[in-house]
XYZ file of C-alpha atoms in Angstrom:
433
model
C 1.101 20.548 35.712
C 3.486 23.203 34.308
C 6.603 20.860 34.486
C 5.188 17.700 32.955
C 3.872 20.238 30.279
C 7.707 21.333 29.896
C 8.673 18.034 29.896
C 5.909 16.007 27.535
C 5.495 19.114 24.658
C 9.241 18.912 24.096
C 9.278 14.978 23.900
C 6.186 15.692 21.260
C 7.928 17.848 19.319
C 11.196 15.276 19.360
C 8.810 12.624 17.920
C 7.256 14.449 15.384
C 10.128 15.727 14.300
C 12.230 12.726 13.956
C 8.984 11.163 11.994
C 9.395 14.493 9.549
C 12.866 13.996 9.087
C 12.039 9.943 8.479
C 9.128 11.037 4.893
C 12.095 13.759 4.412
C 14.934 10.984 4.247
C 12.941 9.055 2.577
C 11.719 11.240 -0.106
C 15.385 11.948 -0.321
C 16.433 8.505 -0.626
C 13.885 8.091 -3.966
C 15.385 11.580 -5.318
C 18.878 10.222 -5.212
C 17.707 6.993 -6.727
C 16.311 8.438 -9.581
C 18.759 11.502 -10.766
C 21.573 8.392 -10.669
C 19.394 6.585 -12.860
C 18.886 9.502 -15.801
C 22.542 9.736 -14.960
C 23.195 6.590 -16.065
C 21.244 6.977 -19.309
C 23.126 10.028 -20.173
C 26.516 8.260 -19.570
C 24.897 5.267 -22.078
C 23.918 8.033 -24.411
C 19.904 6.817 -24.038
C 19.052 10.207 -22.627
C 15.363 10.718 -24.580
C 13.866 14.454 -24.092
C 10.524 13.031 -22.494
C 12.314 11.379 -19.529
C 9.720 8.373 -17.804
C 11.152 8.400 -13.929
C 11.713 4.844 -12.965
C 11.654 5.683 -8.803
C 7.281 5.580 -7.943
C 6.382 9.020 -6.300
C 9.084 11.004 -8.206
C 7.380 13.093 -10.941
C 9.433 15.772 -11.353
C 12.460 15.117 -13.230
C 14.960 17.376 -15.477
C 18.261 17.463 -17.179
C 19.443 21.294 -17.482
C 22.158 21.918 -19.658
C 25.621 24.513 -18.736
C 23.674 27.280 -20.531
C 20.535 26.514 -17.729
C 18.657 25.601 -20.408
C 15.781 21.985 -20.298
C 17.636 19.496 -22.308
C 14.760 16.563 -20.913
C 12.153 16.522 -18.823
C 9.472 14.772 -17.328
C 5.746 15.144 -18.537
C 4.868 16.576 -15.312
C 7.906 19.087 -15.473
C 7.818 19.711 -19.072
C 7.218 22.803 -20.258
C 8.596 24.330 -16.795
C 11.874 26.205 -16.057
C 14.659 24.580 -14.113
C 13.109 23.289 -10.474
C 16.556 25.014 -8.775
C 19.057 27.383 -9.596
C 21.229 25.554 -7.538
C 24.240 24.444 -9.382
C 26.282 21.678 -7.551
C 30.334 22.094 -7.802
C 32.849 18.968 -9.447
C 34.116 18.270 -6.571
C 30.713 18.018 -4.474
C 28.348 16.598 -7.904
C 25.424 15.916 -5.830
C 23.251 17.707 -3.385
C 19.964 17.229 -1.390
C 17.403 20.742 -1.920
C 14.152 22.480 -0.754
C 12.777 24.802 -2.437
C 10.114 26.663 -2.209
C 8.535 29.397 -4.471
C 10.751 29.952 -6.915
C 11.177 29.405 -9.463
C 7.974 26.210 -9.373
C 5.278 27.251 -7.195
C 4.937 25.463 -3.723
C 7.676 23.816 -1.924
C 9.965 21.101 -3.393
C 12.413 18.176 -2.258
C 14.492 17.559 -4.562
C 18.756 16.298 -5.336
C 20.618 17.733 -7.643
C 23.315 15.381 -9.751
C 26.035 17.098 -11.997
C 26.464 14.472 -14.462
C 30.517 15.593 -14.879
C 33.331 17.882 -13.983
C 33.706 19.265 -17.157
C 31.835 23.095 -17.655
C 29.701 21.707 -20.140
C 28.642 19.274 -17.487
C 24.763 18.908 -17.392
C 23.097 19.031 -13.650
C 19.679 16.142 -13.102
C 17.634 17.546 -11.232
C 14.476 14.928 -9.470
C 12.386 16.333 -7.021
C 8.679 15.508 -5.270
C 6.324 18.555 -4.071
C 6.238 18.575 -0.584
C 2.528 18.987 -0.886
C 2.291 14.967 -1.659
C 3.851 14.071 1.950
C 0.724 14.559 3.778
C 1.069 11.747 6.613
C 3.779 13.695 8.238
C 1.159 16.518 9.309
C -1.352 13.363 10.410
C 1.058 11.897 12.332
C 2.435 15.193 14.176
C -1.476 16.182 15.535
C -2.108 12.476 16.749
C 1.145 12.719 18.242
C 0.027 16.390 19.887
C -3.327 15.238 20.276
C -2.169 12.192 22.403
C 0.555 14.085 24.196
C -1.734 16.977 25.218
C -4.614 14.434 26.978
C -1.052 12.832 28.815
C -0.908 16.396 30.023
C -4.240 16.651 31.464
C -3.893 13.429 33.035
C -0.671 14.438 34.524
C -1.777 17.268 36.719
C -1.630 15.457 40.049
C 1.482 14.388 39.732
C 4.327 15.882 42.219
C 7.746 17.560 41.282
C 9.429 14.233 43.037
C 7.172 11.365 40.523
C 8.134 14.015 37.431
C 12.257 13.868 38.267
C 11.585 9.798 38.971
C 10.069 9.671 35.049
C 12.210 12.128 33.436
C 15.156 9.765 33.670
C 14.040 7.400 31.099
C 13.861 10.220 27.966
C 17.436 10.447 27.225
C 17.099 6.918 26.474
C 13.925 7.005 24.188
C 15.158 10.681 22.325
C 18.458 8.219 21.612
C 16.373 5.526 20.430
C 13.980 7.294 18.049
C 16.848 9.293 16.549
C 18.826 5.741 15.361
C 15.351 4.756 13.510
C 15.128 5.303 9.632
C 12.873 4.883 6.847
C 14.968 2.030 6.006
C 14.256 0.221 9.209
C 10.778 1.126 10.897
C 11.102 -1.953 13.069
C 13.069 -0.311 15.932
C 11.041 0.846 19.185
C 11.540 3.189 21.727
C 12.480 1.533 25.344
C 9.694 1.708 27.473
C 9.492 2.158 31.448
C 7.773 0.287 33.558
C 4.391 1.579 34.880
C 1.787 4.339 33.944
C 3.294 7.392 33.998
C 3.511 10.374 31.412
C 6.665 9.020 29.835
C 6.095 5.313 29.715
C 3.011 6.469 28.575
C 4.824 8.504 25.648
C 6.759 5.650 25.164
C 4.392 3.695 24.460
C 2.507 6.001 22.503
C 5.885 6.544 20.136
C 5.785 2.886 19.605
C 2.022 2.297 18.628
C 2.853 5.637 15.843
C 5.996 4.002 14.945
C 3.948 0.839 14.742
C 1.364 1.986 12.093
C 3.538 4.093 10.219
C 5.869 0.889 9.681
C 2.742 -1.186 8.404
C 1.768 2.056 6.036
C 5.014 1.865 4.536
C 4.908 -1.854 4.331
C 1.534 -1.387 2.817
C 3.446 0.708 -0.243
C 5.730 -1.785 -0.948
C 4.118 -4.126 -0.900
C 1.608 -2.824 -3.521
C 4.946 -1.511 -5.519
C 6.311 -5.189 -5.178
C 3.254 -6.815 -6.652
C 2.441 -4.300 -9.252
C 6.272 -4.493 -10.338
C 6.242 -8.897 -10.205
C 2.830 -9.121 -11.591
C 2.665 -6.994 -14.121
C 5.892 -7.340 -15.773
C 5.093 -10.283 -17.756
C 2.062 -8.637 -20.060
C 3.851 -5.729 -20.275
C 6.607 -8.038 -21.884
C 4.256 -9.523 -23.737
C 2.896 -6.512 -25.164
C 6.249 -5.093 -26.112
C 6.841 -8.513 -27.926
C 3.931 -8.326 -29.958
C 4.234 -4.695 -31.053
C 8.216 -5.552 -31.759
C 7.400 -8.150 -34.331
C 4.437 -6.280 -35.708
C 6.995 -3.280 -36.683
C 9.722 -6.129 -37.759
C 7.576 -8.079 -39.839
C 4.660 -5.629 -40.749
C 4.063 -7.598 -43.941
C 3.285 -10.996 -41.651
C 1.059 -9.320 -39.389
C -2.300 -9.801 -38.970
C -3.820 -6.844 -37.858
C -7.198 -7.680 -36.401
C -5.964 -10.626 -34.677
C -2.712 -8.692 -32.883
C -5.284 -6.072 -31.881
C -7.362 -9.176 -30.331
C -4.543 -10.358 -28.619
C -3.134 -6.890 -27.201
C -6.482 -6.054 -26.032
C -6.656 -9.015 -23.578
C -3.486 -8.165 -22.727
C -4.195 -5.030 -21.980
C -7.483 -6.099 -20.009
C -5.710 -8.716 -18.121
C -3.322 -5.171 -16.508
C -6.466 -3.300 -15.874
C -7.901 -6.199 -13.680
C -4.494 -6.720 -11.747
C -4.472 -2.562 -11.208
C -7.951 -2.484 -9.888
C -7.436 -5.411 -7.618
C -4.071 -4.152 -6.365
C -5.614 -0.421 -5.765
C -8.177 -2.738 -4.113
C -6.357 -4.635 -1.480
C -4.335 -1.876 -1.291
C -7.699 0.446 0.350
C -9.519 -2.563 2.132
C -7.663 -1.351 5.941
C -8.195 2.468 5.013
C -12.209 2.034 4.360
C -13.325 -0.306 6.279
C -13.681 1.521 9.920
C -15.280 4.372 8.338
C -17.608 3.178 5.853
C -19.425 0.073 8.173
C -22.694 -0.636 8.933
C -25.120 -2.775 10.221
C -25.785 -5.707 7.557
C -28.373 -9.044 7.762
C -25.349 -11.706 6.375
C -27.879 -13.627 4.745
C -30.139 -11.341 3.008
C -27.010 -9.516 1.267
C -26.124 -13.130 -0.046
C -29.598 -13.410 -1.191
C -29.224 -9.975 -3.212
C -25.918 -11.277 -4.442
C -26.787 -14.513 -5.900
C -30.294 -12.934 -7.468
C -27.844 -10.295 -9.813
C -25.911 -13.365 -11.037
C -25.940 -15.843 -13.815
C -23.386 -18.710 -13.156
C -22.644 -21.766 -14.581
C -23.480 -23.971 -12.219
C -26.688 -24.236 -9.853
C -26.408 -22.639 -6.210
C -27.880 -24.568 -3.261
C -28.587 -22.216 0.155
C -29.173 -22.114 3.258
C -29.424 -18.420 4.465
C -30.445 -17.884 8.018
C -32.065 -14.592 8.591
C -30.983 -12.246 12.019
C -27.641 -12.820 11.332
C -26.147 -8.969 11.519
C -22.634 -7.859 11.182
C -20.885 -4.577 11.184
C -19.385 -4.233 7.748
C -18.623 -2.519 4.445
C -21.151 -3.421 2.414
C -19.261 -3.278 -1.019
C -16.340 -4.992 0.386
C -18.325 -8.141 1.827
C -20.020 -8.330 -1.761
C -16.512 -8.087 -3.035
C -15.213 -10.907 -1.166
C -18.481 -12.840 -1.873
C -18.459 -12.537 -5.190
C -14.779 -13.852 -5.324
C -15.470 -17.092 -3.295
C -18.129 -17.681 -5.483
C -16.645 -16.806 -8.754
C -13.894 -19.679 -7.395
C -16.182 -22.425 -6.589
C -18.121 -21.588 -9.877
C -14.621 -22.229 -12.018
C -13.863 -25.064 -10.141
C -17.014 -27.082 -9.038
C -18.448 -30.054 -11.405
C -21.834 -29.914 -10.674
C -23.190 -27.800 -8.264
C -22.060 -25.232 -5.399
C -23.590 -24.397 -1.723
C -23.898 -21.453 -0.100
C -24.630 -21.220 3.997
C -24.901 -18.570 5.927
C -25.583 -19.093 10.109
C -25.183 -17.729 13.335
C -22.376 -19.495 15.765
C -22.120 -18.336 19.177
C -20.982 -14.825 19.278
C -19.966 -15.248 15.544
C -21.339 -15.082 12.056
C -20.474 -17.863 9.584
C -20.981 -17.602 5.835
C -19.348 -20.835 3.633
C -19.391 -21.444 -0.405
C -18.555 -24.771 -1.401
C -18.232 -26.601 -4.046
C -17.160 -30.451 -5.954
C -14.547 -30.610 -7.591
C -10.813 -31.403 -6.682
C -10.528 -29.529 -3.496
C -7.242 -28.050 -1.933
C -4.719 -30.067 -1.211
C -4.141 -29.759 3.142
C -0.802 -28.363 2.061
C -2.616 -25.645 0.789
C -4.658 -23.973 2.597
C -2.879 -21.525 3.961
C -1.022 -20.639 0.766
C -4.087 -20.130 -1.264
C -4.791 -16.856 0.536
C -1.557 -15.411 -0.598
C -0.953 -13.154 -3.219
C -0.447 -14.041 -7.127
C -1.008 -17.677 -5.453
C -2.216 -20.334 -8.190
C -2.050 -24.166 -7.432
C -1.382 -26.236 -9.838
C -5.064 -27.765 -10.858
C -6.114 -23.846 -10.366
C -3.795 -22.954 -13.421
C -5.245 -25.057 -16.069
C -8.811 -24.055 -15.346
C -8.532 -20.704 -14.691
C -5.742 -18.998 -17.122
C -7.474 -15.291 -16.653
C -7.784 -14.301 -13.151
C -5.463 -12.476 -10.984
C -4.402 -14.744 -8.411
C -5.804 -12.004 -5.908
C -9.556 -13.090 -5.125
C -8.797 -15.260 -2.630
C -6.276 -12.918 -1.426
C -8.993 -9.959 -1.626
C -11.431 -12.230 0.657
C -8.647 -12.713 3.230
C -7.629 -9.035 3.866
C -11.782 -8.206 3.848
C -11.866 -10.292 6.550
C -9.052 -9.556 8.538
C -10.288 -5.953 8.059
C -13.650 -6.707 9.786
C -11.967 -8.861 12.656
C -12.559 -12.164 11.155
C -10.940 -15.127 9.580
C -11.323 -16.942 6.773
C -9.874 -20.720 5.879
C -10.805 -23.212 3.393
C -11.021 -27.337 3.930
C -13.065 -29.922 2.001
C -16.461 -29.808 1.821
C -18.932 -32.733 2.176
C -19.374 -33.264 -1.802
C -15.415 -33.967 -2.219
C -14.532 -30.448 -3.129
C -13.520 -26.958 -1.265
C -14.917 -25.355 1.783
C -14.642 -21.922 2.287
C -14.992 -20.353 5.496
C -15.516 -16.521 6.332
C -15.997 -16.178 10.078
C -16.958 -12.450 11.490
C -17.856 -11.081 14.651
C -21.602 -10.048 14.862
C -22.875 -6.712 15.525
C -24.343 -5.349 18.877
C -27.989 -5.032 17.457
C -29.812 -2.375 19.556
């Protein structure tokens, strides 16, 4: 018991630490990114006193003159002294920092840039309060609280099977420490069998598994918020441009028209990004027993569409799920087959086998087979979707895909039997007691 405790506690501590140093690298990484940037501006002689960081997470941002004096700032460090008396040397301009209590309160991480090698050389400072990095902490108990039941499990084990598994840990302690932020696809090797370190092994992996689709979970909201809403924010710029141009042109009520739907159009992308961006992190926690069919009925009561709905709701039919995300991903295959039906739309909801089936159809043009995978995607609009529907987000469908995958199902769309689309969300049903 006492050795594989020696032996499992210190492989614990290997893996949470390399995981720390992994959020601290990273954090790191967006630091550097960002003082190079305000560097940049200052070379190009843009440098503006309210500085608007460019990296996401990095709020903290400074330019601090010879004399240690704020020349810029950031709104969130405005107002503050510098974030580090640390003043980096000519011939080493750049330096990684933590701080902590003085002279901000709490602990920072933060890079330091001296913009020259001149005296009168100005230092960037860009930093993010530790405080913010919480998953490190999550990540170090699971990895404890895993490690610890290994060691309960471990007690029967002789001195002879402990020297047989300790031979594989140079091997995974080599592995983890080659895996970076950059690259979370790597993977500890794992020995064969069931013993405390394959077990570890494995265990590494599974972390290193969800902490890679976390991350990919970030960037991918980053990469969609920066594609998607790039193009209004153009737009708005444009607008306000030729207003100040060509004041005496401009009509004021109708630019304010204009710039309000623009400005609409961004608050429905945000709130659908922020909400595939939460469907995974709510949906264990928040489930429930539901009858399928009578929250459809409820559904289609509170609306007023344009078309008439025919259904077919059988009752019994109980799933576990979040209530307000199965509404949300109703509401979305509906709101579809009400901008794209003719004349009327369908609505079904049965029980098959060990599964629950809810469809919405519709007829009009259908989905193409070439399709139907595609449609699910994100910021995905086909090309008869475009000229009907010029204001939504491209993410309903999207939003109905990751509800289901959330919950265990599937979802898939095919033609329906008036000519039109058929859209499928399958989910397991509940264990009724």
């Amino acid at each position: 018991m006492l050795i594989t405790a020696l032996v499992l506690v210190p492989m614990a501590l290997i893996v949470s630490t390399v995981i720390q140093q992994m959020f601290a690298d990273s954090v790191w990484h967006d630091t550097r990114e960002e003082v190079s940037a305000v560097a940049a501006a200052i070379h190009a002689g843009h440098l503006s006193k309210v500085l608007v960081p460019v990296v996401p997470g990095i709020d903290l941002v400074q330019v601090v003159g010879p004399s240690r004096q704020v020349i810029a700032a950031s709104h969130a460090a405005k107002g503050q002294p510098p974030m580090s008396m640390v003043w980096p040397a000519p011939d080493d301009p750049i330096k990684d920092l933590q701080t902590c209590g003085n002279p901000q309160p709490g602990c920072l991480r933060l890079t330091a840039l001296r913009v020259g090698a001149t005296p009168s050389s100005s230092v960037v400072y860009a930093g993010q309060r530790a405080a913010n990095i919480q998953s490190t902490g999550f990540i170090a108990t699971l990895v404890g609280a895993q490690t610890a039941a290994l060691i309960a499990l471990a007690g029967w084990t002789s001195w002879k099977v402990v020297g047989h598994t300790l031979r594989p840990v140079d091997s995974i302690r080599s592995q983890l420490a080659q895996i970076t932020f950059k690259n979370l696809s790597g993977r500890v090797p794992e020995p064969p069998g069931d013993d405390e370190v394959a077990e570890l092994a494995r265990t590494a992996n599974r972390t290193l598994g969800r902490l890679e689709q976390a991350v990919q979970v970030r960037r991918q909201f980053v990469t969609d918020a920066s594609h998607e809403l790039r193009t209004p924010l153009a737009g708005l710029r444009l607008q306000l441009e030729e207003a100040q141009m060509h004041p005496e042109d401009t009509q004021l009520e109708e630019l304010l028209d204009r710039m309000l739907g623009d400005v609409e159009r961004l608050q429905q992308i945000v709130t659908d990004l922020l909400y595939l961006a939460g469907v995974d992190a709510t949906a264990a926690a928040l489930r429930k027993q539901i009858d399928l069919g009578e929250l459809v009925r409820m559904a289609l009561d509170q609306r007023t569409d344009r078309l008439p709905t025919k259904v077919s709701l059988q009752n019994g039919v109980i799933v576990n799920a979040v209530p307000s995300q199965l509404n949300r991903a109703l509401a979305n295959l509906l709101d579809n087959a009400q901008r794209h039906g003719e004349h009327t739309v369908a609505v079904e909801v049965y029980q098959d086998a060990t599964t629950a089936v809810l469809t919405v159809s519709d007829d009009g043009a259908g989905v193409a087979h070439a399709d139907r995978e595609r449609i699910f995607e994100r910021f995905t609009r086909l090309d008869a979707s475009r000229s009907r529907d010029r204001g939504g987000t491209g993410l309903g469908l999207a939003i109905a895909s990751d509800v289901a995958h959330a919950h265990s199902g599937s979802i898939n769309v095919g033609p329906s039997a008036a000519g039109g689309a058929r859209f499928e969300l399958r989910l397991p049903l509940a264990d009724v007691l």
